[in-house]
Coordinates of C-alpha atoms in Angstrom, one line a residue:
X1 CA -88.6 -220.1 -60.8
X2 CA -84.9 -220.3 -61.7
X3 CA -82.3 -220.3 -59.4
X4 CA -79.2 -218.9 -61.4
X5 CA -76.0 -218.6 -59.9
X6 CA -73.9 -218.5 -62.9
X7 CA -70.8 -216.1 -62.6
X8 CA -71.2 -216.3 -58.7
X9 CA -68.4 -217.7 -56.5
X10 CA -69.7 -219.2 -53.9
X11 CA -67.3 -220.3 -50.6
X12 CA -68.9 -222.6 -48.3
X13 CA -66.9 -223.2 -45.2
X14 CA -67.0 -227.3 -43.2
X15 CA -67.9 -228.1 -46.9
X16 CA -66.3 -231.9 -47.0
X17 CA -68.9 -233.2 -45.7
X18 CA -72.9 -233.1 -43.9
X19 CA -74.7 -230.0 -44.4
X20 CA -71.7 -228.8 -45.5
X21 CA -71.0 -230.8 -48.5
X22 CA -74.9 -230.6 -49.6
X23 CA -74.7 -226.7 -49.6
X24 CA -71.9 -226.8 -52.2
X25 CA -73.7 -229.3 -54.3
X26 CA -76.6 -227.3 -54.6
X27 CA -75.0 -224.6 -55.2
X28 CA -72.6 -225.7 -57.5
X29 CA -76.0 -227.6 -59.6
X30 CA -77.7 -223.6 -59.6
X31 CA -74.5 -222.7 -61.6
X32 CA -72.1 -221.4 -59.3
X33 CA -68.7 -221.6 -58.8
X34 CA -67.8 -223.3 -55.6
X35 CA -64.9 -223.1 -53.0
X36 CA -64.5 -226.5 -51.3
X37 CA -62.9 -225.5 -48.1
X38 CA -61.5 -228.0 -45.6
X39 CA -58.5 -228.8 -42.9
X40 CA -57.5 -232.0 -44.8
X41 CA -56.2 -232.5 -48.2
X42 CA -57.7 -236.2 -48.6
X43 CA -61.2 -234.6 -47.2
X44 CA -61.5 -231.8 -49.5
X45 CA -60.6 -234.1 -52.9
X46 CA -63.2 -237.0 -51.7
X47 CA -65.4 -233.9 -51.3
X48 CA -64.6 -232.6 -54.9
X49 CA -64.9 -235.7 -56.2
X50 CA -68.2 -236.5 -54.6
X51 CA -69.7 -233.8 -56.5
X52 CA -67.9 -234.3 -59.5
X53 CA -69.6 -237.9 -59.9
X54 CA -73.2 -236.5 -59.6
X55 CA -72.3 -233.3 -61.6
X56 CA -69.7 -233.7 -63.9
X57 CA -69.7 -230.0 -65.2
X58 CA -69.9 -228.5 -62.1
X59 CA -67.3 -225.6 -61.4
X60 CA -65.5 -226.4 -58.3
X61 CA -62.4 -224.6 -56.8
X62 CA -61.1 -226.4 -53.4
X63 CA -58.3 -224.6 -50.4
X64 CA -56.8 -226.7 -47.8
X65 CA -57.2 -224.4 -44.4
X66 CA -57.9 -224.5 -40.7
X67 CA -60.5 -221.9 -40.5
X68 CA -61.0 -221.8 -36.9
X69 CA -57.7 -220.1 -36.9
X70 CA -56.5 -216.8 -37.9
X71 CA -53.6 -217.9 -40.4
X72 CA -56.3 -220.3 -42.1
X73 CA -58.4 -217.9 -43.4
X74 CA -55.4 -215.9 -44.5
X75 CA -54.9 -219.0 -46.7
X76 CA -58.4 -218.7 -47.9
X77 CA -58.0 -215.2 -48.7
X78 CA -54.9 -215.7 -50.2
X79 CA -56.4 -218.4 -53.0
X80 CA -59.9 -216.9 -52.9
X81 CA -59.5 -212.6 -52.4
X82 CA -63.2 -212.1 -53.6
X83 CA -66.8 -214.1 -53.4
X84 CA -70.2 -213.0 -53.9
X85 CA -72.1 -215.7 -51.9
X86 CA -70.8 -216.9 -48.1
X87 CA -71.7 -219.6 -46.6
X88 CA -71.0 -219.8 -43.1
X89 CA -71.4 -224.0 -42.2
X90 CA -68.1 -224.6 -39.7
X91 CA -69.5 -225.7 -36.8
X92 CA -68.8 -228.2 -34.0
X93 CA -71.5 -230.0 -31.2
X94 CA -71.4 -232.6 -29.1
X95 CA -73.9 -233.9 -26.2
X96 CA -72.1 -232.9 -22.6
X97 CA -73.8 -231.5 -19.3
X98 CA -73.4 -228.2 -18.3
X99 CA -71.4 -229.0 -15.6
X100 CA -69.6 -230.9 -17.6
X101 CA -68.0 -228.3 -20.1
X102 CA -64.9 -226.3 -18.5
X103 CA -63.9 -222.8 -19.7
X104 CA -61.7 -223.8 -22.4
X105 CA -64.4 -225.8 -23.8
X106 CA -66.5 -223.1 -24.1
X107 CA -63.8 -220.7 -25.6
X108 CA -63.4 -223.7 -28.1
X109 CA -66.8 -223.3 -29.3
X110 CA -67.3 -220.2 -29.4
X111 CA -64.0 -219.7 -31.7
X112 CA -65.7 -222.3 -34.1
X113 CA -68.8 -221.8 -34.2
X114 CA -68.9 -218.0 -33.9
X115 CA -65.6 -216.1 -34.8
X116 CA -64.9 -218.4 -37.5
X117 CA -67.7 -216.6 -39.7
X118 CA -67.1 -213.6 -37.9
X119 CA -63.7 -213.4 -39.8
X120 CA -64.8 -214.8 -42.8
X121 CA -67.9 -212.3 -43.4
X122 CA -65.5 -209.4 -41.9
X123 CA -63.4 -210.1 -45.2
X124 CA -65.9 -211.6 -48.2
X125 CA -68.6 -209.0 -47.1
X126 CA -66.2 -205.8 -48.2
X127 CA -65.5 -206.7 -51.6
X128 CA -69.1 -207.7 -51.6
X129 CA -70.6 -204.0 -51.0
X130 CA -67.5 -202.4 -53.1
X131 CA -70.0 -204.7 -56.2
X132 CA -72.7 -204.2 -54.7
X133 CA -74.3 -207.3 -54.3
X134 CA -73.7 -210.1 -52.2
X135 CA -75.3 -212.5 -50.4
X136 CA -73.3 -213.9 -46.5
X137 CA -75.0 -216.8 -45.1
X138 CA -74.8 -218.3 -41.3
X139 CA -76.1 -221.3 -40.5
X140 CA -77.1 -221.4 -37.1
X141 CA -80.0 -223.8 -35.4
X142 CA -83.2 -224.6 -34.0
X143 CA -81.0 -225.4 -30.9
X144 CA -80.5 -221.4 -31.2
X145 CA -83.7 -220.7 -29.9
X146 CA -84.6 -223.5 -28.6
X147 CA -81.4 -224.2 -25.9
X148 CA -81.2 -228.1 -25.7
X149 CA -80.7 -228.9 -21.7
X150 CA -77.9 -231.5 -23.2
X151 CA -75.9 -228.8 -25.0
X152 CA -76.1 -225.7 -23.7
X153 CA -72.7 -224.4 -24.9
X154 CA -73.6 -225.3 -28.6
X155 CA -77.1 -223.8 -28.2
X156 CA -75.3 -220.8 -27.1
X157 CA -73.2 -220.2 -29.6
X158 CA -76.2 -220.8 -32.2
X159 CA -78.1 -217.7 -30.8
X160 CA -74.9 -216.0 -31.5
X161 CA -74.6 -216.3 -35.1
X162 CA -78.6 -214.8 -34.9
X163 CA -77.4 -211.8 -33.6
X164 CA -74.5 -211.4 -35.7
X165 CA -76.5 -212.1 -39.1
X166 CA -79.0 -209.9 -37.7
X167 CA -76.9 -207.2 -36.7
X168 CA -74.6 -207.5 -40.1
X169 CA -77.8 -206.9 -42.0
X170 CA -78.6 -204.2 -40.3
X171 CA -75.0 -202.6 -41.2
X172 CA -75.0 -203.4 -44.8
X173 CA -78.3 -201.7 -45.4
X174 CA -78.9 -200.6 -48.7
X175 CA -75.7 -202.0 -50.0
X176 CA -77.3 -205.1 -52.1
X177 CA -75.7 -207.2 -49.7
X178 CA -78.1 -209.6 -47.9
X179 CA -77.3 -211.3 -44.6
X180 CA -79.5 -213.9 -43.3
X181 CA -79.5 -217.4 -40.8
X182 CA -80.7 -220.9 -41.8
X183 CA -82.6 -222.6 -38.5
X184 CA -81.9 -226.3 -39.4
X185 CA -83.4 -228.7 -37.3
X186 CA -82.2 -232.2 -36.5
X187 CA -80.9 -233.5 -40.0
X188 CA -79.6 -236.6 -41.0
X189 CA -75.9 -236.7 -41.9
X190 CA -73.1 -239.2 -41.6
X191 CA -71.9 -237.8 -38.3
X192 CA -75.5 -237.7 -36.7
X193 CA -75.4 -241.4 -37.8
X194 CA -71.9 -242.0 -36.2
X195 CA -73.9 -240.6 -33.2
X196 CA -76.3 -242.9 -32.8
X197 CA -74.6 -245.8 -34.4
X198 CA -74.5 -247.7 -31.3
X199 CA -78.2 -247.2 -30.5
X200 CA -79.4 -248.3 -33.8
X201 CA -76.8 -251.5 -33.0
X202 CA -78.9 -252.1 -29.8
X203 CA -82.5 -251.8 -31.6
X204 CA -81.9 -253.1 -34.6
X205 CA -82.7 -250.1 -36.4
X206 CA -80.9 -248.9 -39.4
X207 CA -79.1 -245.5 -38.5
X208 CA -81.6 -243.7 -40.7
X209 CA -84.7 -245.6 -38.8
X210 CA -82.6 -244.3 -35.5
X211 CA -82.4 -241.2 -36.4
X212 CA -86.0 -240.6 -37.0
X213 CA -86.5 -242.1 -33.5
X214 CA -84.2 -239.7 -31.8
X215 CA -86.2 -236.6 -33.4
X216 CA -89.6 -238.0 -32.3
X217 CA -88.2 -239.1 -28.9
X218 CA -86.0 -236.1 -28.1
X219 CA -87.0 -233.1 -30.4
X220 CA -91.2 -234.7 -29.7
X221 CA -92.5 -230.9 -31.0
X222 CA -91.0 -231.7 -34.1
X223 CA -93.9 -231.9 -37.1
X224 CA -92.8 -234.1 -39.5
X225 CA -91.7 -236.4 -37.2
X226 CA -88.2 -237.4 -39.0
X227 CA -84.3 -236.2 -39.6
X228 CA -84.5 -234.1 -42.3
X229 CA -82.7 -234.5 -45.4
X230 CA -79.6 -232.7 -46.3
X231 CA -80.6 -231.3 -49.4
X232 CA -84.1 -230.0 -47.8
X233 CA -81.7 -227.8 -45.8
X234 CA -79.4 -226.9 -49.2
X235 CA -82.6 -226.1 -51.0
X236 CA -83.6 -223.1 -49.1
X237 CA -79.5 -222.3 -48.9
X238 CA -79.8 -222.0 -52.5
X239 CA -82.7 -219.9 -52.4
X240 CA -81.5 -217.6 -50.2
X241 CA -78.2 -217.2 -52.2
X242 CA -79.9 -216.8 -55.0
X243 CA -80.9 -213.2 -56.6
X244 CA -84.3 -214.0 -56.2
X245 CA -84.3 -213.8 -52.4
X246 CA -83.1 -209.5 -52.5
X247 CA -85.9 -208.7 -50.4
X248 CA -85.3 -211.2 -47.6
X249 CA -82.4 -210.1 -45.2
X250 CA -81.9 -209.7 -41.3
X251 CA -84.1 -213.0 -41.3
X252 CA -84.0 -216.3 -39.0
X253 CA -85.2 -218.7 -41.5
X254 CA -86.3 -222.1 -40.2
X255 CA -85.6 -225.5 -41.7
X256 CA -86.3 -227.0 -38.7
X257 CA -88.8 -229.9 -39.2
X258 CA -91.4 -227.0 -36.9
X259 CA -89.5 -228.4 -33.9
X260 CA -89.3 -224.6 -32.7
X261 CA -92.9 -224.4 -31.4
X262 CA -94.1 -220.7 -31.9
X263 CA -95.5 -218.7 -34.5
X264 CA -92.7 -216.1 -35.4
X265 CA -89.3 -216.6 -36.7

C-alpha cells in the first residue's frame, strides 16, 4: 500500500506545532505539497524548518494568518485560492469547571474550534467539487463523545465538528469529495507536556512518564494504557487523505487509544 499524494496541496490549519505540525510532516513525506499555516511569523518558519531538517525535499508552502478570524482566512485564500486536501487541526482546550467558563468563553471556543473550519471547508471544499476530488478533514476528539466533566465547553465544541463533517459529507455526495473526523485520544505533545510539567516536577517523572500516568489515571478506559504518539494520529491523517480512503466518508474515525468504551464509531 502506497500512500501518494504527489500533485496534492494539502493546507493544514494550527500546523506549527502538536498534532498539527505531525499532520503536515506526514503529509508532506506521502508527497504532497503542504501549507504551513500559523498566527506568527517566527512559529511558522521554526515549523518549516522542522520539517525541512527530517525531509529535506519536502514541498512546503507557509501563510502567516489568524484563522479564528474572518480577515485571516481571506489571507489564506488570498496566497492559497485552491487545495485538494483540508485539514482542519485549529483548536484550543483548557481544564476549567463548568461554572467556571462565562459566556464569552464559550463564544471563544466555539469561534475556534468550530467556525474556524467551518469557513475554511466553506471555501477549499468548492474548488474541490468544481475537480472533483477532494478530501476535507476535521479533527475532533474522544472528548467529543465522551464529554470530560473538566472541560465541558471543549467537549462541546468537539461533538460539533462530528456533526459538521458528518453533515458536509452528506452534502457533497457523489462529488468525489470525502469529508470525514479523526477521534484522537489523549496524545502526547509539547503543550500536553507544558500541562503537566509541574506534576511530573512533583513525582519525578519525566513529562512523557507523566503523561502516560495522566491517561491511565484520568482517561482509566483507555487500552493501551499511554499518550499516544503524534505520528500514530498523522498516520491515519494520511490515510484518510489519501486516494486510497474514496470509499470512507461521513465517518468518526477513532485514534483514541479505545478510551471511548463502546463498540460503534
Amino acid at each position: 500500500m502506497k500512500l501518494d499524494l504527489t500533485d496534492k496541496i494539502a493546507v493544514v490549519s494550527g500546523s506549527t506545532s502538536g498534532i498539527g505540525l505531525g499532520i503536515a510532516s506526514g503529509l508532506a513525506q506521502a508527497g504532497a505539497t503542504v501549507v504551513i499555516v500559523g498566527r506568527h511569523q517566527q512559529g511558522v518558519d521554526a515549523a518549516v524548518a522542522t520539517i525541512i531538517r527530517h525531509q529535506p525535499d519536502a514541498r512546503l508552502q507557509s501563510v502567516v494568518a489568524d484563522l479564528t478570524t474572518e480577515q485571516g482566512a481571506k489571507t489564506l485564500f488570498a496566497a492559497i485560492p485552491r487545495a485538494d486536501v483540508l485539514v482542519n487541526n485549529l483548536g484550543i482546550y483548557n481544564d476549567v469547571d463548568f461554572f467556571a467558563v462565562e459566556d464569552d468563553e464559550w463564544a471563544r471556543f466555539y469561534d475556534v474550534n468550530v467556525v474556524s473550519g467551518v469557513r475554511l471547508s466553506r471555501h477549499y471544499a468548492q474548488g474541490m467539487v468544481e475537480k472533483g476530488w477532494g478530501r476535507v478533514i476535521f479533527i475532533s476528539s474522544e472528548s467529543g463523545v465522551a464529554i470530560p466533566a473538566d472541560m465541558i465547553n471543549y467537549g462541546v465544541t468537539k461533538s460539533a465538528n462530528l456533526a459538521v463533517s458528518h453533515g458536509l459529507a452528506k452534502r457533497l455526495a457523489g462529488t468525489g469529495v470525502t469529508v470525514n473526523a479523526i477521534l484522537p485520544g489523549p496524545t502526547y505533545t509539547d503543550g500536553l507536556g507544558e500541562m503537566l510539567a509541574d506534576a511530573a516536577a512533583q513525582s519525578g517523572k519525566t513529562r512523557r512518564e507523566q503523561a502516560d500516568e495522566f491517561v491511565k489515571v484520568s482517561r482509566p478506559s483507555s487500552i493501551i494504557q499511554r499518550a499516544a504518539e503524534v505520528g500514530e494520529v498523522a498516520n491515519l491523517v494520511v490515510y484518510i487523505a489519501s486516494p486510497l480512503s474514496s470509499a470512507t466518508t461521513g465517518a468518526a474515525l477513532r485514534v483514541d487509544g479505545g478510551v471511548v468504551d463502546t463498540l460503534a464509531m
